[in-house]
Short mmCIF file of C-alpha atoms in Angstrom, two decimals:
data_model
loop_
_atom_site.label_atom_id
_atom_site.label_comp_id
_atom_site.label_asym_id
_atom_site.label_seq_id
_atom_site.Cartn_x
_atom_site.Cartn_y
_atom_site.Cartn_z
CA MET A 1 16.01 -24.41 31.69
CA LYS A 2 14.39 -23.81 28.30
CA ILE A 3 16.16 -24.26 24.96
CA GLU A 4 14.84 -22.54 21.85
CA GLN A 5 16.37 -22.79 18.38
CA VAL A 6 16.22 -19.28 16.93
CA SER A 7 18.15 -19.84 13.69
CA ASP A 8 19.90 -22.67 11.86
CA SER A 9 22.95 -22.60 14.13
CA VAL A 10 21.79 -20.72 17.22
CA HIS A 11 20.01 -21.95 20.33
CA MET A 12 18.95 -19.51 23.06
CA VAL A 13 18.81 -21.02 26.54
CA SER A 14 16.85 -19.47 29.40
CA GLY A 15 18.00 -20.14 32.95
CA THR A 16 17.45 -18.21 36.17
CA ASN A 17 15.95 -15.00 34.75
CA VAL A 18 18.83 -14.80 32.26
CA ASN A 19 19.76 -16.18 28.85
CA TRP A 20 22.86 -17.64 27.28
CA ALA A 21 23.32 -18.76 23.68
CA LEU A 22 24.92 -21.73 21.98
CA VAL A 23 26.18 -21.43 18.42
CA SER A 24 27.12 -24.61 16.60
CA ASP A 25 28.30 -24.75 12.98
CA GLY A 26 29.54 -28.34 12.95
CA SER A 27 33.12 -27.48 13.88
CA GLY A 28 32.32 -26.83 17.52
CA VAL A 29 30.34 -24.58 19.84
CA THR A 30 30.61 -20.95 20.85
CA VAL A 31 28.90 -20.14 24.15
CA ILE A 32 27.72 -16.56 24.53
CA ASP A 33 27.40 -15.61 28.21
CA ALA A 34 27.11 -18.24 30.91
CA GLY A 35 24.23 -17.64 33.31
CA TYR A 36 24.33 -17.32 37.08
CA PRO A 37 26.65 -19.47 39.22
CA ALA A 38 23.61 -21.61 40.06
CA ASP A 39 23.08 -22.18 36.32
CA ALA A 40 26.49 -23.81 35.79
CA ALA A 41 25.14 -27.37 35.58
CA ALA A 42 22.36 -26.20 33.26
CA VAL A 43 24.87 -24.55 30.91
CA VAL A 44 26.79 -27.83 30.65
CA GLU A 45 23.56 -29.79 30.15
CA SER A 46 22.36 -27.39 27.46
CA VAL A 47 25.52 -28.04 25.47
CA ARG A 48 24.85 -31.77 25.73
CA GLN A 49 21.22 -31.38 24.72
CA ILE A 50 22.17 -29.82 21.38
CA GLY A 51 24.43 -32.79 20.67
CA HIS A 52 27.82 -31.63 21.90
CA THR A 53 30.16 -32.07 24.86
CA VAL A 54 32.01 -29.47 26.87
CA GLY A 55 35.11 -30.48 24.95
CA ASP A 56 33.48 -29.16 21.77
CA ILE A 57 33.33 -25.61 23.14
CA ALA A 58 35.74 -23.40 21.24
CA ALA A 59 35.26 -20.38 23.47
CA VAL A 60 32.91 -18.40 25.70
CA LEU A 61 32.08 -14.88 24.55
CA VAL A 62 31.08 -12.59 27.42
CA THR A 63 28.99 -9.51 26.75
CA HIS A 64 29.80 -8.18 30.21
CA ALA A 65 31.06 -9.49 33.52
CA HIS A 66 28.03 -9.34 35.78
CA LEU A 67 27.49 -12.45 37.87
CA ASP A 68 24.42 -13.50 35.89
CA HIS A 69 26.52 -13.71 32.71
CA ILE A 70 29.72 -15.41 33.92
CA GLY A 71 28.38 -18.04 36.34
CA ALA A 72 29.35 -21.23 34.47
CA ILE A 73 32.73 -20.01 33.27
CA PRO A 74 34.79 -21.50 36.13
CA THR A 75 33.15 -24.88 35.47
CA LEU A 76 33.80 -24.70 31.72
CA VAL A 77 37.40 -23.64 32.23
CA GLU A 78 37.98 -26.38 34.79
CA GLN A 79 36.40 -29.11 32.66
CA ALA A 80 37.78 -28.18 29.25
CA GLY A 81 40.14 -25.22 29.58
CA VAL A 82 37.93 -23.14 27.28
CA ALA A 83 39.09 -19.71 26.16
CA VAL A 84 37.10 -16.74 27.50
CA TYR A 85 36.80 -13.59 25.42
CA THR A 86 35.17 -10.27 26.15
CA GLY A 87 35.45 -6.65 25.07
CA GLU A 88 38.81 -4.96 25.44
CA HIS A 89 37.54 -2.61 28.14
CA GLU A 90 35.63 -5.36 29.98
CA VAL A 91 38.66 -7.59 30.65
CA ALA A 92 39.68 -5.70 33.79
CA HIS A 93 36.08 -5.86 35.02
CA ALA A 94 35.96 -9.62 34.46
CA LYS A 95 39.16 -9.97 36.47
CA ARG A 96 37.58 -7.79 39.19
CA GLU A 97 40.18 -5.09 39.05
CA TYR A 98 37.09 -2.95 39.56
CA LEU A 99 33.37 -3.68 39.94
CA GLN A 100 30.37 -2.13 38.19
CA GLN A 101 27.40 -4.09 39.50
CA ILE A 102 24.23 -3.50 41.49
CA THR A 103 25.07 -3.32 45.18
CA ALA A 104 23.48 -5.28 48.00
CA ALA A 105 21.81 -2.11 49.28
CA GLN A 106 20.37 -1.36 45.84
CA MET A 107 19.09 -4.92 45.60
CA LEU A 108 17.34 -4.68 48.95
CA ARG A 109 15.59 -1.51 47.84
CA GLN A 110 13.97 -3.53 45.05
CA LEU A 111 12.01 -5.51 47.67
CA THR A 112 9.34 -2.82 47.65
CA THR A 113 8.95 -2.72 43.86
CA PRO A 114 6.50 -4.86 41.85
CA GLY A 115 8.10 -8.28 41.37
CA GLY A 116 11.05 -7.20 43.45
CA ALA A 117 10.75 -9.63 46.36
CA ARG A 118 10.69 -12.64 44.06
CA TRP A 119 13.58 -11.33 41.96
CA VAL A 120 15.76 -10.60 45.01
CA THR A 121 15.08 -14.06 46.43
CA GLN A 122 15.87 -15.81 43.16
CA THR A 123 19.01 -13.75 42.64
CA ALA A 124 20.31 -14.35 46.14
CA ARG A 125 19.89 -18.09 45.69
CA ALA A 126 21.60 -17.97 42.29
CA VAL A 127 24.76 -16.22 43.53
CA ILE A 128 25.13 -17.47 47.11
CA GLY A 129 28.71 -18.52 47.78
CA HIS A 130 29.95 -16.90 44.57
CA ILE A 131 29.74 -13.16 45.23
CA GLY A 132 33.49 -12.82 44.71
CA MET A 133 33.55 -14.74 41.41
CA ARG A 134 35.95 -13.42 38.78
CA VAL A 135 37.32 -14.58 35.46
CA PRO A 136 41.13 -14.46 35.66
CA THR A 137 41.54 -15.98 32.18
CA ALA A 138 39.41 -13.37 30.41
CA GLN A 139 41.08 -11.82 27.40
CA ALA A 140 40.19 -9.43 24.63
CA ALA A 141 39.50 -10.93 21.21
CA ASP A 142 40.26 -9.09 17.99
CA GLN A 143 37.99 -9.39 14.99
CA THR A 144 40.16 -12.08 13.39
CA VAL A 145 39.69 -14.34 16.43
CA LEU A 146 35.95 -13.66 16.60
CA ALA A 147 35.45 -14.35 12.91
CA ALA A 148 37.20 -17.73 13.25
CA LEU A 149 34.98 -19.00 16.09
CA PRO A 150 32.05 -21.34 15.33
CA GLY A 151 29.40 -19.05 13.91
CA GLY A 152 31.76 -16.16 13.13
CA PHE A 153 31.13 -12.90 14.99
CA VAL A 154 31.63 -9.16 14.86
CA ALA A 155 32.02 -7.27 18.14
CA ILE A 156 29.89 -4.17 18.73
CA SER A 157 31.01 -1.83 21.48
CA THR A 158 27.96 -0.89 23.59
CA PRO A 159 29.21 0.84 26.77
CA GLY A 160 26.71 1.97 29.36
CA HIS A 161 25.38 -1.05 31.20
CA THR A 162 29.06 -1.53 32.02
CA ASP A 163 31.90 0.52 30.59
CA GLY A 164 33.12 -2.40 28.49
CA HIS A 165 29.80 -3.99 27.49
CA THR A 166 30.06 -5.64 24.07
CA ALA A 167 27.33 -7.08 21.88
CA TYR A 168 28.04 -9.63 19.15
CA PHE A 169 26.63 -9.91 15.64
CA MET A 170 26.60 -13.13 13.60
CA PRO A 171 26.46 -11.95 9.96
CA SER A 172 25.94 -15.40 8.42
CA GLU A 173 22.46 -15.72 9.97
CA GLY A 174 21.63 -12.13 10.90
CA VAL A 175 21.61 -12.84 14.64
CA LEU A 176 22.40 -10.14 17.19
CA PHE A 177 23.38 -11.08 20.74
CA SER A 178 22.67 -7.90 22.67
CA GLY A 179 23.54 -8.94 26.22
CA ASP A 180 22.06 -6.30 28.51
CA ALA A 181 22.37 -3.40 26.07
CA LEU A 182 18.85 -4.30 24.90
CA VAL A 183 16.46 -6.75 26.55
CA THR A 184 12.89 -7.89 26.02
CA GLY A 185 11.87 -8.69 29.58
CA HIS A 186 12.97 -8.80 33.23
CA PRO A 187 11.15 -9.44 36.53
CA LEU A 188 11.55 -5.76 37.46
CA LEU A 189 10.15 -4.43 34.17
CA PRO A 190 6.41 -3.72 33.96
CA ARG A 191 6.07 -4.90 30.37
CA THR A 192 7.70 -7.16 27.81
CA GLY A 193 9.19 -6.17 24.48
CA PRO A 194 12.47 -4.51 23.40
CA GLN A 195 13.64 -1.99 26.00
CA LEU A 196 16.46 -1.03 28.33
CA LEU A 197 16.90 -2.54 31.77
CA PRO A 198 15.88 -0.42 34.77
CA LYS A 199 18.51 2.25 35.36
CA VAL A 200 19.54 0.72 38.71
CA PHE A 201 21.36 -1.94 36.67
CA ASN A 202 23.16 0.47 34.35
CA HIS A 203 26.50 1.96 35.33
CA ASN A 204 26.02 4.83 32.87
CA GLN A 205 22.39 5.36 31.92
CA THR A 206 23.20 7.99 29.28
CA GLY A 207 25.72 5.65 27.69
CA THR A 208 23.18 2.84 27.68
CA LYS A 209 20.66 4.99 25.82
CA THR A 210 23.30 6.05 23.29
CA SER A 211 24.74 2.59 22.71
CA VAL A 212 21.45 0.98 21.75
CA HIS A 213 21.69 2.77 18.40
CA ALA A 214 24.85 0.80 17.59
CA LEU A 215 22.66 -2.31 17.47
CA ALA A 216 20.59 -1.05 14.53
CA ILE A 217 22.43 -3.27 12.05
CA GLU A 218 20.68 -3.43 8.69
CA GLU A 219 21.32 -7.15 8.23
CA ALA A 220 20.17 -8.12 11.75
CA HIS A 221 16.74 -9.76 11.96
CA VAL A 222 17.01 -12.00 15.03
CA LEU A 223 17.57 -10.54 18.50
CA VAL A 224 18.90 -12.77 21.29
CA PRO A 225 18.81 -10.63 24.46
CA GLY A 226 20.40 -11.25 27.83
CA HIS A 227 16.95 -11.21 29.43
CA GLY A 228 13.56 -11.93 27.90
CA THR A 229 12.45 -13.71 24.76
CA ALA A 230 14.09 -13.77 21.35
CA VAL A 231 12.65 -11.47 18.68
CA HIS A 232 12.46 -12.07 14.93
CA GLU A 233 12.22 -8.59 13.48
CA HIS A 234 14.23 -6.10 11.42
CA LEU A 235 16.48 -4.61 14.09
CA PRO A 236 16.83 -1.05 12.69
CA THR A 237 13.04 -0.74 12.61
CA LEU A 238 12.68 -2.19 16.10
CA ILE A 239 15.32 0.10 17.58
CA GLY A 240 13.92 3.11 15.78
CA GLU A 241 10.57 2.48 17.43
CA LEU A 242 12.26 1.98 20.80
CA SER A 243 14.13 5.28 20.49
CA TYR A 244 10.93 7.08 19.59
CA ARG A 245 9.19 5.81 22.73
CA GLN A 246 12.12 6.72 24.97
CA ASP A 247 12.59 10.19 23.56
#
């Protein structure tokens, strides 16, 4: 686990090939995403390391309900009864009324790709015993609820990676939490830097390419991605360059 302070109130935490974020404004903590199931203890410890307890968590915001982003939620709900919010169209996915996630067969095919064997092994270890995990308490949050959480957030609909994928913007410090709509690294990517995940992870590749433009918020200058390192750069410029390379 690695903790990096990326702005006055925001810490990005890196776990098993995935990030989560902790936002503390003195009134409590908002957790954004929650790592793999194997990262649950690390999520709890990361909250403690920034000077809080699980009881200080006001809510968990979920960008999308893949296993590498919801892993610690059962622990947080059990220990403190924390509220769990996600995008309106992602609630049913979080409750596993349907599933949009890489399949076991697709994972196995990654064994022959560069970095694939290591990634598959790490992923299998991180989810073992929790393949059927769901978030029955997930609920949609309106903008009033999001604005009142520690940090204060605006939801940005970014469908593609999943149909209900939602990014979150923190206007007070210009921080964008992009989830998997935009990343800066992954074991299956050949390079680092702002980019999309490999299409095997995206439920709707066309939607993923379209949604990235919604992240070009003029006031955003810190990117906290679901995978990879944080970036301190003017987001409209960064995304404009990304779009140029992809087109």
